[in-house]
Coordinates of C-alpha atoms and ligand atoms in Angstrom, one line a residue:
X1 CA -27.6 -1.1 -35.7
X2 CA -31.3 -2.0 -35.9
X3 CA -33.5 -2.2 -32.8
X4 CA -36.1 -4.7 -31.9
X5 CA -39.5 -3.4 -31.3
X6 CA -41.5 -3.6 -28.1
X7 CA -43.0 -7.0 -27.4
X8 CA -46.4 -5.7 -28.2
X9 CA -45.6 -3.5 -31.1
X10 CA -46.4 -6.0 -33.8
X11 CA -49.7 -8.0 -34.0
X12 CA -50.1 -10.5 -36.7
X13 CA -53.9 -10.3 -37.3
X14 CA -54.7 -12.1 -40.5
X15 CA -53.5 -14.4 -43.4
X16 CA -51.1 -17.3 -43.4
X17 CA -49.4 -16.7 -40.1
X18 CA -52.5 -15.7 -38.1
X19 CA -53.9 -19.1 -39.0
X20 CA -50.7 -20.9 -37.9
X21 CA -50.7 -18.9 -34.7
X22 CA -54.3 -19.8 -34.0
X23 CA -53.5 -23.5 -34.5
X24 CA -50.5 -23.0 -32.2
X25 CA -52.7 -21.5 -29.5
X26 CA -55.8 -23.6 -29.8
X27 CA -54.4 -27.0 -30.7
X28 CA -50.6 -27.2 -30.2
X29 CA -50.4 -25.7 -26.7
X30 CA -53.2 -27.8 -25.1
X31 CA -51.7 -30.9 -26.9
X32 CA -48.2 -30.0 -25.6
X33 CA -49.4 -29.7 -22.0
X34 CA -51.1 -33.1 -22.2
X35 CA -47.8 -34.6 -23.6
X36 CA -45.8 -33.0 -20.8
X37 CA -48.1 -34.7 -18.3
X38 CA -48.0 -38.0 -20.1
X39 CA -44.2 -38.0 -20.6
X40 CA -43.5 -37.3 -16.9
X41 CA -42.1 -33.8 -17.2
X42 CA -44.7 -32.4 -14.7
X43 CA -44.4 -35.4 -12.4
X44 CA -40.7 -34.9 -12.3
X45 CA -41.3 -31.4 -10.9
X46 CA -43.9 -32.7 -8.5
X47 CA -41.5 -35.3 -7.1
X48 CA -38.8 -32.6 -6.8
X49 CA -41.3 -30.5 -4.9
X50 CA -42.0 -33.3 -2.6
X51 CA -45.6 -33.6 -3.7
X52 CA -45.3 -37.0 -5.4
X53 CA -43.3 -40.2 -5.2
X54 CA -41.6 -42.0 -8.0
X55 CA -38.6 -42.1 -10.3
X56 CA -37.5 -39.4 -12.7
X57 CA -38.8 -40.0 -16.2
X58 CA -37.4 -38.7 -19.5
X59 CA -34.1 -37.1 -20.3
X60 CA -31.9 -34.9 -18.1
X61 CA -33.2 -31.8 -19.8
X62 CA -36.9 -32.6 -19.3
X63 CA -37.5 -29.4 -17.4
X64 CA -36.5 -27.3 -20.4
X65 CA -39.6 -28.6 -22.3
X66 CA -41.8 -27.2 -19.6
X67 CA -40.1 -23.9 -19.7
X68 CA -40.4 -23.6 -23.5
X69 CA -44.1 -24.4 -23.2
X70 CA -44.5 -21.7 -20.6
X71 CA -42.6 -19.2 -22.9
X72 CA -45.0 -20.0 -25.7
X73 CA -48.0 -19.7 -23.5
X74 CA -47.0 -16.3 -22.3
X75 CA -46.5 -15.0 -25.8
X76 CA -49.8 -16.4 -27.0
X77 CA -51.7 -15.0 -24.0
X78 CA -50.3 -11.6 -24.7
X79 CA -51.9 -11.6 -28.1
X80 CA -55.2 -13.4 -27.2
X81 CA -56.2 -13.6 -23.6
X82 CA -57.1 -17.1 -22.6
X83 CA -58.5 -18.1 -19.2
X84 CA -57.5 -21.7 -19.8
X85 CA -53.9 -20.9 -20.7
X86 CA -53.7 -18.5 -17.8
X87 CA -54.9 -21.1 -15.3
X88 CA -52.6 -23.8 -16.7
X89 CA -49.6 -21.6 -16.8
X90 CA -50.2 -20.4 -13.2
X91 CA -50.4 -23.9 -12.0
X92 CA -47.1 -24.7 -13.7
X93 CA -45.4 -21.6 -12.4
X94 CA -46.5 -22.5 -8.9
X95 CA -45.2 -26.0 -9.4
X96 CA -41.8 -24.7 -10.7
X97 CA -41.6 -22.5 -7.6
X98 CA -42.3 -25.5 -5.3
X99 CA -39.6 -27.6 -7.1
X100 CA -36.9 -24.9 -6.3
X101 CA -34.5 -25.6 -3.5
X102 CA -33.9 -23.3 -0.6
X103 CA -30.5 -22.3 -2.1
X104 CA -32.1 -21.4 -5.4
X105 CA -31.1 -24.6 -7.3
X106 CA -33.8 -25.9 -9.6
X107 CA -33.4 -29.0 -11.7
X108 CA -35.7 -32.0 -11.3
X109 CA -33.2 -34.5 -12.7
X110 CA -30.4 -33.8 -10.4
X111 CA -32.8 -33.3 -7.5
X112 CA -34.5 -36.7 -7.9
X113 CA -32.1 -39.0 -9.8
X114 CA -28.6 -37.8 -8.9
X115 CA -28.8 -35.9 -5.6
X116 CA -25.4 -34.7 -4.5
X117 CA -24.0 -34.7 -8.1
X118 CA -25.0 -31.2 -9.2
X119 CA -22.6 -29.6 -11.7
X120 CA -20.6 -32.8 -12.1
X121 CA -21.3 -33.6 -15.8
X122 CA -21.2 -30.3 -17.6
X123 CA -20.8 -32.0 -21.0
X124 CA -24.1 -33.8 -20.8
X125 CA -26.0 -32.6 -17.7
X126 CA -27.8 -29.7 -19.3
X127 CA -28.2 -27.8 -16.0
X128 CA -27.1 -24.5 -17.4
X129 CA -29.1 -25.2 -20.5
X130 CA -32.3 -25.7 -18.4
X131 CA -31.6 -22.6 -16.4
X132 CA -31.3 -20.7 -19.7
X133 CA -34.7 -21.8 -20.9
X134 CA -36.3 -21.0 -17.5
X135 CA -34.8 -17.5 -17.8
X136 CA -36.1 -17.0 -21.3
X137 CA -39.6 -18.1 -20.3
X138 CA -39.4 -15.8 -17.3
X139 CA -38.4 -12.8 -19.4
X140 CA -41.3 -13.5 -21.8
X141 CA -43.7 -13.4 -18.9
X142 CA -42.4 -10.0 -17.8
X143 CA -42.3 -8.5 -21.3
X144 CA -45.5 -9.9 -22.7
X145 CA -47.7 -9.9 -19.6
X146 CA -45.9 -7.7 -17.0
X147 CA -45.8 -10.8 -14.7
X148 CA -42.6 -11.2 -12.7
X149 CA -43.4 -14.3 -10.7
X150 CA -41.4 -16.7 -12.9
X151 CA -38.6 -14.1 -13.2
X152 CA -38.2 -14.1 -9.4
X153 CA -37.7 -17.9 -9.5
X154 CA -35.3 -17.6 -12.4
X155 CA -33.2 -14.9 -10.7
X156 CA -32.7 -17.1 -7.7
X157 CA -31.5 -19.8 -10.0
X158 CA -29.1 -17.4 -11.7
X159 CA -27.8 -16.0 -8.3
X160 CA -27.0 -19.6 -7.4
X161 CA -25.1 -20.1 -10.7
X162 CA -23.2 -16.9 -10.1
X163 CA -22.0 -18.4 -6.8
X164 CA -20.7 -21.6 -8.5
X165 CA -19.2 -20.2 -11.8
X166 CA -17.1 -17.3 -12.8
X167 CA -13.7 -15.8 -12.2
X168 CA -12.1 -17.3 -9.1
X169 CA -14.8 -20.0 -9.0
X170 CA -15.5 -22.9 -11.4
X171 CA -14.2 -22.3 -14.9
X172 CA -16.2 -24.4 -17.2
X173 CA -19.5 -24.3 -19.1
X174 CA -22.4 -26.4 -20.3
X175 CA -21.9 -28.8 -23.2
X176 CA -25.1 -27.3 -24.7
X177 CA -25.0 -23.6 -25.3
X178 CA -28.2 -21.7 -24.2
X179 CA -27.4 -20.0 -21.0
X180 CA -25.3 -17.3 -22.7
X181 CA -28.2 -15.8 -24.8
X182 CA -30.5 -16.0 -21.7
X183 CA -28.0 -14.2 -19.5
X184 CA -27.6 -11.4 -22.1
X185 CA -31.4 -11.1 -22.2
X186 CA -31.4 -10.8 -18.4
X187 CA -28.8 -8.1 -18.6
X188 CA -31.0 -6.2 -21.1
X189 CA -34.0 -6.6 -18.8
X190 CA -32.3 -5.7 -15.5
X191 CA -29.3 -3.6 -16.5
X192 CA -27.2 -5.7 -14.2
X193 CA -23.8 -6.0 -15.9
X194 CA -22.7 -9.1 -14.0
X195 CA -25.1 -11.2 -16.1
X196 CA -23.5 -9.9 -19.3
X197 CA -20.1 -10.7 -17.8
X198 CA -21.1 -14.2 -16.8
X199 CA -22.3 -14.8 -20.4
X200 CA -19.0 -13.7 -21.7
X201 CA -17.2 -15.9 -19.1
X202 CA -19.2 -19.0 -20.2
X203 CA -18.4 -18.2 -23.9
X204 CA -14.7 -18.0 -23.2
X205 CA -14.5 -21.4 -21.5
X206 CA -14.8 -23.2 -24.8
X207 CA -11.9 -24.6 -26.6
X208 CA -9.8 -25.3 -23.5
X209 CA -10.9 -28.8 -22.6
X210 CA -12.8 -27.6 -19.6
X211 CA -16.2 -29.1 -20.5
X212 CA -14.9 -32.6 -20.1
X213 CA -15.0 -35.6 -22.5
X214 CA -18.2 -36.0 -24.4
X215 CA -19.9 -39.1 -25.5
X216 CA -18.6 -38.7 -29.1
X217 CA -15.0 -38.4 -27.9
X218 CA -14.8 -35.4 -30.1
X219 CA -14.4 -31.9 -28.7
X220 CA -15.7 -30.5 -32.0
X221 CA -19.1 -32.2 -31.4
X222 CA -19.8 -29.8 -28.5
X223 CA -17.9 -26.8 -29.9
X224 CA -14.9 -27.3 -27.6
X225 CA -12.2 -27.8 -30.2
X226 CA -11.1 -24.2 -30.5
X227 CA -11.8 -21.1 -28.4
X228 CA -14.9 -19.1 -29.6
X229 CA -12.6 -16.4 -30.9
X230 CA -10.8 -18.8 -33.2
X231 CA -13.9 -20.6 -34.6
X232 CA -14.2 -19.8 -38.3
X233 CA -16.6 -22.7 -39.3
X234 CA -19.8 -24.1 -38.0
X235 CA -19.1 -27.6 -36.7
X236 CA -20.5 -30.3 -34.4
X237 CA -24.0 -30.7 -33.0
X238 CA -26.0 -28.1 -35.0
X239 CA -28.3 -26.9 -32.3
X240 CA -25.5 -26.5 -29.8
X241 CA -23.4 -24.8 -32.5
X242 CA -26.0 -22.2 -33.4
X243 CA -27.2 -21.6 -29.9
X244 CA -23.6 -20.7 -29.2
X245 CA -23.2 -18.4 -32.2
X246 CA -26.5 -16.8 -31.2
X247 CA -25.0 -16.2 -27.7
X248 CA -21.9 -14.7 -29.3
X249 CA -24.0 -12.5 -31.5
X250 CA -25.9 -11.3 -28.4
X251 CA -22.6 -10.4 -26.8
X252 CA -21.6 -8.5 -29.9
X253 CA -24.9 -6.6 -29.9
X254 CA -24.1 -5.4 -26.3
X255 CA -20.4 -4.8 -26.7
X256 CA -19.9 -3.9 -30.3
X257 CA -16.6 -5.7 -30.4
X258 CA -15.8 -5.8 -34.1
X259 CA -13.8 -9.0 -34.0
X260 CA -16.8 -11.0 -32.8
X261 CA -18.9 -9.8 -35.8
X262 CA -16.1 -10.7 -38.2
X263 CA -16.0 -14.2 -36.7
X264 CA -19.7 -14.6 -36.8
X265 CA -19.9 -13.5 -40.4
X266 CA -17.2 -16.0 -41.4
X267 CA -19.1 -18.8 -39.7
X268 CA -22.4 -17.7 -41.2
X269 CA -20.9 -17.7 -44.7
X270 CA -19.4 -21.1 -44.1
X271 CA -22.9 -22.4 -43.3
X272 CA -24.8 -20.8 -46.2
X273 CA -22.2 -21.6 -48.8
X274 CA -21.4 -25.1 -47.8
X275 CA -23.6 -26.6 -45.1
X276 CA -27.2 -25.5 -45.7
X277 CA -30.1 -27.4 -47.1
X278 CA -32.3 -25.6 -49.7
X279 CA -35.0 -25.6 -47.0
X280 CA -32.8 -23.7 -44.6
X281 CA -32.3 -26.9 -42.6
X282 CA -28.9 -27.4 -40.9
X283 CA -27.0 -30.3 -39.4
X284 CA -26.8 -32.9 -42.1
X285 CA -25.5 -35.8 -40.0
X286 CA -27.5 -38.2 -37.7
X287 CA -24.2 -39.0 -36.0
X288 CA -23.8 -36.4 -33.2
X289 CA -26.6 -34.5 -34.8
X290 CA -23.8 -32.5 -36.5
X291 CA -22.9 -30.4 -39.4
X292 CA -21.3 -32.5 -42.0
X293 CA -18.2 -31.6 -44.1
X294 CA -18.7 -29.0 -46.8
X295 CA -21.2 -30.1 -49.4
X296 CA -22.2 -33.2 -47.3
X297 CA -25.9 -32.7 -47.6
X298 CA -27.7 -36.0 -48.3
X299 CA -31.4 -35.6 -49.1
X300 CA -32.8 -38.8 -47.7
X301 CA -30.6 -39.0 -44.7
X302 CA -30.7 -35.3 -43.8
X303 CA -31.0 -34.8 -40.1
X304 CA -31.9 -31.1 -40.2
X305 CA -33.4 -31.1 -36.7
X306 CA -36.3 -28.7 -36.4
X307 CA -34.5 -27.0 -33.4
X308 CA -31.4 -26.5 -35.6
X309 CA -33.5 -24.4 -38.0
X310 CA -34.9 -22.4 -35.1
X311 CA -31.4 -21.8 -33.9
X312 CA -30.4 -20.6 -37.3
X313 CA -33.3 -18.2 -37.4
X314 CA -32.4 -16.8 -34.0
X315 CA -28.7 -16.3 -35.0
X316 CA -29.6 -14.7 -38.4
X317 CA -32.0 -12.3 -36.6
X318 CA -29.1 -11.0 -34.4
X319 CA -26.8 -10.6 -37.4
X320 CA -29.6 -8.7 -39.2
X321 CA -29.9 -6.4 -36.2
X322 CA -26.1 -6.0 -36.2
X323 CA -25.8 -5.2 -40.0
X324 CA -29.1 -4.3 -41.5
X325 CA -28.3 -6.6 -44.4
X326 CA -31.2 -8.3 -46.2
X327 CA -29.3 -11.6 -46.7
X328 CA -29.9 -12.4 -43.0
X329 CA -33.6 -11.7 -43.4
X330 CA -33.6 -13.8 -46.6
X331 CA -32.3 -16.8 -44.7
X332 CA -34.8 -16.2 -41.9
X333 CA -37.6 -16.3 -44.4
X334 CA -36.3 -19.4 -46.2
X335 CA -35.8 -21.2 -42.9
X336 CA -39.1 -20.2 -41.4
X337 CA -41.4 -21.2 -44.3
X338 CA -39.6 -24.4 -45.0
X339 CA -37.3 -26.1 -42.5
X340 CA -39.2 -24.9 -39.4
X341 CA -42.8 -25.0 -40.6
X342 CA -42.3 -28.6 -41.9
X343 CA -41.5 -29.5 -38.3
X344 CA -45.2 -29.3 -37.3
X345 CA -48.3 -30.8 -38.8
X346 CA -51.1 -28.6 -40.2
X347 CA -53.2 -29.5 -37.2
X348 CA -50.5 -28.6 -34.7
X349 CA -50.4 -32.0 -33.0
X350 CA -47.7 -33.9 -34.8
X351 CA -44.0 -33.1 -35.0
X352 CA -40.9 -34.0 -37.0
X353 CA -37.6 -34.1 -35.2
X354 CA -35.7 -35.0 -38.4
X355 CA -36.6 -33.2 -41.6
X356 CA -35.4 -35.1 -44.7
X357 CA -35.7 -33.7 -48.2
X358 CA -36.6 -37.1 -49.6
X359 CA -38.4 -40.1 -48.2
X360 CA -39.4 -43.5 -49.7
X361 CA -42.6 -43.2 -47.7
X362 CA -41.7 -46.0 -45.2
X363 CA -41.2 -45.7 -41.5
X364 CA -37.7 -45.6 -40.1
X365 CA -37.2 -47.5 -37.0
X366 CA -33.5 -47.1 -36.4
X367 CA -33.4 -43.4 -35.8
X368 CA -35.6 -40.3 -35.4
X369 CA -36.4 -40.0 -39.1
X370 CA -39.3 -41.4 -41.2
X371 CA -42.3 -40.0 -42.9
X372 CA -44.6 -39.7 -39.9
X373 CA -44.7 -36.7 -37.6
X374 CA -45.1 -38.0 -34.1
X375 CA -47.3 -36.6 -31.3
X376 CA -44.2 -36.2 -29.1
X377 CA -40.7 -37.5 -28.9
X378 CA -38.6 -39.1 -26.2
X379 CA -36.3 -36.1 -26.8
X380 CA -39.0 -33.5 -27.0
X381 CA -37.0 -30.4 -27.6
X382 CA -38.5 -29.6 -31.0
X383 CA -42.3 -29.4 -30.3
X384 CA -42.3 -26.7 -27.6
X385 CA -39.5 -24.9 -29.5
X386 CA -41.8 -24.7 -32.6
X387 CA -44.6 -23.5 -30.2
X388 CA -42.5 -20.6 -28.8
X389 CA -41.1 -19.7 -32.2
X390 CA -44.6 -19.4 -33.8
X391 CA -45.8 -17.5 -30.7
X392 CA -43.0 -15.0 -31.1
X393 CA -43.2 -14.5 -34.8
X394 CA -44.4 -10.9 -34.7
X395 CA -41.0 -10.1 -33.2
X396 CA -39.2 -11.0 -36.5
X397 CA -41.3 -8.9 -38.8
X398 CA -39.9 -5.4 -38.3
X399 CA -37.3 -3.3 -36.5
X400 CA -36.7 0.4 -35.9
X401 CA -33.6 2.4 -35.9
X402 CA -32.8 6.0 -34.9
X403 CA -35.1 7.4 -37.6
X404 CA -37.4 4.9 -39.3
X405 CA -38.9 1.5 -39.6
X406 CA -37.7 -1.6 -41.5
X407 CA -40.0 -4.3 -42.6
X408 CA -38.2 -7.7 -43.0
X409 CA -41.0 -10.2 -43.3
X410 CA -44.3 -9.8 -45.0
X411 CA -47.6 -10.8 -43.3
X412 CA -50.9 -9.2 -42.4
X413 CA -50.2 -7.3 -39.3
X414 CA -50.5 -4.0 -37.5
X415 CA -47.3 -2.3 -36.4
X416 CA -47.4 0.4 -33.8
X417 CA -44.5 2.3 -32.2
X418 CA -45.1 4.5 -29.2
X419 CA -41.9 6.5 -29.9
X420 CA -41.9 8.0 -32.4
X421 CA -45.7 7.7 -32.6
X422 CA -46.4 5.8 -35.7
X423 CA -48.6 3.0 -36.8
X424 CA -49.2 1.2 -40.0
X425 CA -51.2 -1.7 -41.3
X426 CA -49.6 -4.3 -43.5
X427 CA -51.9 -6.5 -45.6
X428 CA -50.8 -9.4 -47.8
X429 CA -51.7 -12.9 -49.0
X430 CA -48.0 -13.8 -48.6
X431 CA -46.6 -16.4 -49.3
X432 CA -49.2 -17.1 -52.0
X433 CA -49.3 -13.6 -53.4
X434 CA -46.3 -11.2 -53.6
X435 CA -48.4 -8.0 -53.3
X436 CA -48.0 -6.1 -50.0
X437 CA -50.1 -3.1 -49.1
X438 CA -49.0 -0.8 -46.3
X439 CA -51.3 1.9 -45.0
X440 CA -50.0 4.6 -42.7
X441 CA -52.4 5.0 -39.8
X442 CA -50.5 7.3 -37.6
X443 CA -47.4 9.4 -38.3
X444 CA -45.8 12.4 -36.7
X445 CA -45.7 14.2 -40.1
X446 CA -41.9 14.5 -40.0
X447 CA -39.8 12.8 -42.7
X448 CA -38.6 9.3 -42.0
X449 CA -37.5 6.3 -44.1
X450 CA -39.6 3.2 -44.5
X451 CA -37.4 0.3 -45.6
X452 CA -38.9 -2.8 -47.3
X453 CA -36.9 -5.9 -48.0
X454 CA -36.7 -7.2 -51.6
X455 CA -36.1 -10.9 -51.2
X456 CA -33.1 -12.4 -53.0
X457 CA -35.5 -14.8 -54.8
X458 CA -37.5 -11.9 -56.3
X459 CA -36.4 -10.9 -59.9
X460 CA -38.8 -8.0 -60.2
X461 CA -40.1 -5.7 -57.5
X462 CA -42.2 -2.6 -58.1
X463 CA -43.3 -0.1 -55.5
X464 CA -45.8 2.8 -55.5
X465 CA -46.8 5.4 -53.0
X466 CA -50.4 6.6 -53.3
X467 CA -50.5 5.0 -56.7
X468 CA -47.4 6.7 -58.1
X469 CA -44.1 5.0 -58.8
X470 CA -41.7 5.8 -55.9
X471 CA -37.9 6.4 -55.8
X472 CA -36.3 3.3 -54.2
X473 CA -33.5 5.1 -52.4
X474 CA -30.2 3.3 -51.7
X475 CA -30.9 -0.5 -52.2
X476 CA -27.4 -1.8 -51.5
X477 CA -28.5 -3.6 -48.3
X478 CA -31.3 -5.3 -50.1
X479 CA -34.0 -2.9 -49.0
X480 CA -36.1 -0.3 -50.8
X481 CA -35.9 2.9 -48.8
X482 CA -38.8 5.3 -49.1
X483 CA -38.2 8.5 -47.3
X484 CA -40.9 11.2 -47.0
X485 CA -43.1 13.0 -44.6
X486 CA -45.6 10.3 -44.2
X487 CA -49.2 11.3 -43.6
X488 CA -52.1 9.3 -42.2
X489 CA -53.8 7.5 -45.1
X490 CA -50.7 7.2 -47.3
X491 CA -50.6 3.8 -49.0
X492 CA -47.5 2.0 -50.2
X493 CA -47.9 -0.9 -52.5
X494 CA -45.1 -3.4 -53.0
X495 CA -45.4 -6.0 -55.7
X496 CA -42.9 -8.9 -55.6
X497 CA -42.9 -11.1 -58.7
X498 CA -43.6 -14.6 -57.5
X499 CA -43.5 -16.9 -60.6
X500 CA -42.4 -20.5 -59.8
X501 CA -38.8 -21.2 -60.7
X502 CA -36.4 -24.1 -61.0
X503 CA -33.2 -24.1 -59.0
X504 CA -30.1 -26.3 -59.1
X505 CA -27.5 -27.2 -56.5
X506 CA -23.7 -27.0 -56.5
X507 CA -22.4 -30.0 -58.3
X508 CA -20.3 -31.0 -55.3
X509 CA -23.4 -32.0 -53.4
X510 CA -23.7 -35.7 -54.3
X511 CA -27.4 -36.2 -53.6
X512 CA -28.7 -33.4 -55.9
X513 CA -26.5 -33.8 -59.0
X514 CA -28.6 -34.0 -62.1
X515 CA -31.7 -32.8 -60.2
X516 CA -33.6 -29.6 -59.9
X517 CA -36.0 -28.3 -57.3
X518 CA -39.1 -26.1 -57.6
X519 CA -39.5 -22.8 -55.6
X520 CA -42.1 -20.2 -55.6
X521 CA -41.7 -17.0 -53.6
X522 CA -40.2 -18.0 -50.2
X523 CA -41.5 -21.6 -50.5
X524 CA -39.5 -24.7 -51.5
X525 CA -41.7 -27.3 -53.2
X526 CA -41.7 -31.1 -53.2
X527 CA -43.5 -33.9 -55.0
X528 CA -45.4 -36.2 -52.8
X529 CA -47.2 -39.5 -53.5
X530 CA -50.6 -38.3 -52.4
X531 CA -50.7 -35.8 -55.3
X532 CA -49.8 -38.3 -58.0
X533 CA -51.2 -41.6 -56.6
X534 CA -50.7 -43.5 -59.8
X535 CA -47.1 -42.7 -60.3
X536 CA -44.0 -43.9 -58.4
X537 CA -42.4 -40.8 -57.1
X538 CA -39.0 -42.3 -57.3
X539 CA -39.5 -42.7 -61.1
X540 CA -40.5 -39.0 -61.7
X541 CA -38.4 -36.9 -63.9
X542 CA -39.0 -33.3 -64.7
X543 CA -38.8 -31.6 -68.2
X544 CA -36.9 -28.4 -67.4
X545 CA -37.7 -27.0 -70.8
X546 CA -41.4 -26.9 -70.2
X547 CA -43.0 -24.0 -68.4
X548 CA -44.2 -24.3 -64.8
X549 CA -47.8 -23.7 -64.1
X550 CA -49.4 -22.7 -60.8
X551 CA -52.9 -22.9 -59.3
X552 CA -54.4 -21.9 -56.0
X553 CA -56.2 -24.9 -54.5
X554 CA -58.1 -23.9 -51.4
X555 CA -59.2 -27.5 -50.6
X556 CA -55.7 -29.0 -50.7
X557 CA -53.7 -29.0 -47.4
X558 CA -55.5 -26.0 -45.8
X559 CA -55.1 -24.1 -49.1
X560 CA -51.9 -24.1 -51.1
X561 CA -50.7 -22.9 -54.4
X562 CA -49.5 -26.0 -56.3
X563 CA -47.0 -25.9 -59.1
X564 CA -47.4 -28.3 -62.0
X565 CA -44.6 -29.3 -64.4
X566 CA -44.4 -31.6 -67.4
X567 CA -42.2 -34.7 -67.0
X568 CA -42.4 -38.4 -67.3
X569 CA -42.6 -41.5 -65.2
X570 CA -39.4 -43.3 -66.2
X571 CA -39.7 -47.0 -67.0
X572 CA -37.1 -48.9 -65.0
X573 CA -38.4 -52.3 -65.8
X574 CA -35.3 -53.3 -67.8
X575 CA -33.3 -53.3 -64.5
X576 CA -35.2 -56.4 -63.4
X577 CA -34.0 -56.9 -59.8
X578 CA -30.4 -55.8 -60.4
X579 CA -28.8 -53.1 -58.3
X580 CA -26.0 -52.6 -60.8
X581 CA -25.4 -53.5 -64.4
X582 CA -22.8 -52.9 -67.2
X583 CA -23.3 -49.5 -68.8
X584 CA -23.7 -50.9 -72.3
X585 CA -26.7 -53.2 -71.3
X586 CA -28.8 -50.1 -70.6
X587 CA -31.7 -49.8 -73.1
X588 CA -33.1 -46.7 -74.7
X589 CA -34.9 -44.0 -72.7
X590 CA -38.4 -44.9 -71.9
X591 CA -41.4 -43.9 -69.9
X592 CA -44.7 -42.2 -70.1
X593 CA -45.4 -38.5 -70.0
X594 CA -46.9 -37.2 -66.8
X595 CA -47.8 -33.9 -65.2
X596 CA -46.1 -33.5 -61.8
X597 CA -47.9 -31.7 -59.0
X598 CA -45.7 -30.1 -56.5
X599 CA -46.8 -28.8 -53.1
X600 CA -45.0 -26.6 -50.5
X601 CA -42.5 -28.7 -48.6
X602 CA -43.8 -27.6 -45.3
X603 CA -47.1 -29.3 -46.0
X604 CA -45.8 -32.8 -46.8
X605 CA -46.7 -35.8 -44.6
X606 CA -50.1 -34.5 -43.7
X607 CA -52.0 -37.2 -45.6
X608 CA -51.5 -40.9 -46.1
X609 CA -47.8 -41.8 -45.9
X610 CA -46.0 -41.8 -49.2
X611 CA -42.8 -41.0 -51.0
X612 CA -41.6 -37.4 -51.2
X613 CA -38.8 -35.7 -53.1
X614 CA -37.6 -32.0 -53.1
X615 CA -34.9 -32.7 -55.7
X616 CA -36.3 -34.2 -58.9
X617 CA -34.1 -35.8 -61.6
X618 CA -34.0 -33.9 -64.9
X619 CA -35.6 -35.7 -67.8
X620 CA -32.8 -36.5 -70.2
X621 CA -33.2 -38.8 -73.2
X622 CA -30.2 -41.0 -72.2
X623 CA -31.1 -41.4 -68.6
X624 CA -32.9 -44.8 -68.6
Ligands
ZN701 ZN1 -35.1 -30.4 -31.2

């Protein structure tokens, strides 16, 4: 089993992710705080604290957005001290403390809007969910900053929950999983076994009809159809489903119960072989924000909530810790660079809730989709979730085990472990360049293995130590394993071939049949109107026989490598205004040759609105 590194062991200090983290810190967090003020989240706490008058605003889980913002702020401050963030977060922590009741209960919605109705609507009330987010934020303050003030508040909340729920008390759980992983984290932090046991208790409540009827009249929507131990597929609301599997995985990591890992593996394989978008997005359906049936993966109507992708990453991370298998780190990489990163604009102040893989470039008024990221959402779970994920990114780069170090994600960063005393510098222009240089800065001199992931997308990887080709060790888990007595100044150079490539989807996915997508390295690409302004994106076809070309363009979209492909703009004029026509009335293939310019999917919708496609029809002579 792999071990997470200390909260301050990894510092991303350059390159792609340092830029995203700087935007997160300097633009997204201040923006987020303004939005929490405007949307009423902070006023809700002020009213609950008796410091203001008024009605509750927003959704029942509004407090959780404040907690996620606080978690992100703690993690950012740990890396780069900020007097402004410190002052703002201290004001918020003091406000949260004031909103807490004498009995420890803390939830502004039930305090203001439905006093006397605590714990009466477990399916929709989100009380345990909010407590879970408070706890995660509190643990982040302790680990990142050594600050226990929020943890003192959170522990009183949890003590109150222990009095209400558990064996011999109320036997039910929240309709939205979240509390479980937070309780396991509190167990890890305090060593108090009762928190691990309460997490297990909440997990075991599912599948017995104890949560109550939900608004979709479907127990599957809230993961209440079967007990956790009988769940072999991912189903229902995607964020809820994967927060739950993350909680189950946390329980496995603490108990080592083999049956749980077997179940989780089955569910993860169900997801990646039948219910996963190319981007790593999950939850195809707008209805109930749910996983669809196998292969139900529409491109234009993809829901693929940003939070679902974050949940998938958190789950895969725990399965990576449990197994050491690169396939979990591969999915983390795919999800991070594509489904998650698309959720936030390049300037850090606009957010997608829904992440389609195709858009006609027009606004969508009936649901949360469309081609515009918005400054905030009425349901604002995603923006602060992206903020805390980006702030915690260093956590997902590397792990240790009994003897050595494993690098899972490549970035420019310094990794330092106190025990055993070792430090190394990792430098890379990833994801644009597949070369990674690791320099040993400190080593005990004893022999230990350094494991480097070879991504599944990479057809050719070479590695040298001090300029000489190195033995790769056992690569069955997807990692190169370099074992030697490392000395200060040793240099490892990994080169991952990163040529652009075409991929196709399983024929049972309706929306992608006859189409291909472009990938390069960990990035999924798309064609967007802004890069081919004189062509209708819907008419673009790609010639799969022509070679793909790439070019680094520093001025485009904060700097991206674009991929160009030969194709044509099909001429659909013979359709007139018909939607359907007899097959034999189709004319010969026609159109004009064009060069398609594809950009990384994460960067779409940062310019003037326009159509976008990930999956591009193949140019075939009979296709007009
Ligand atoms: Zn969300």
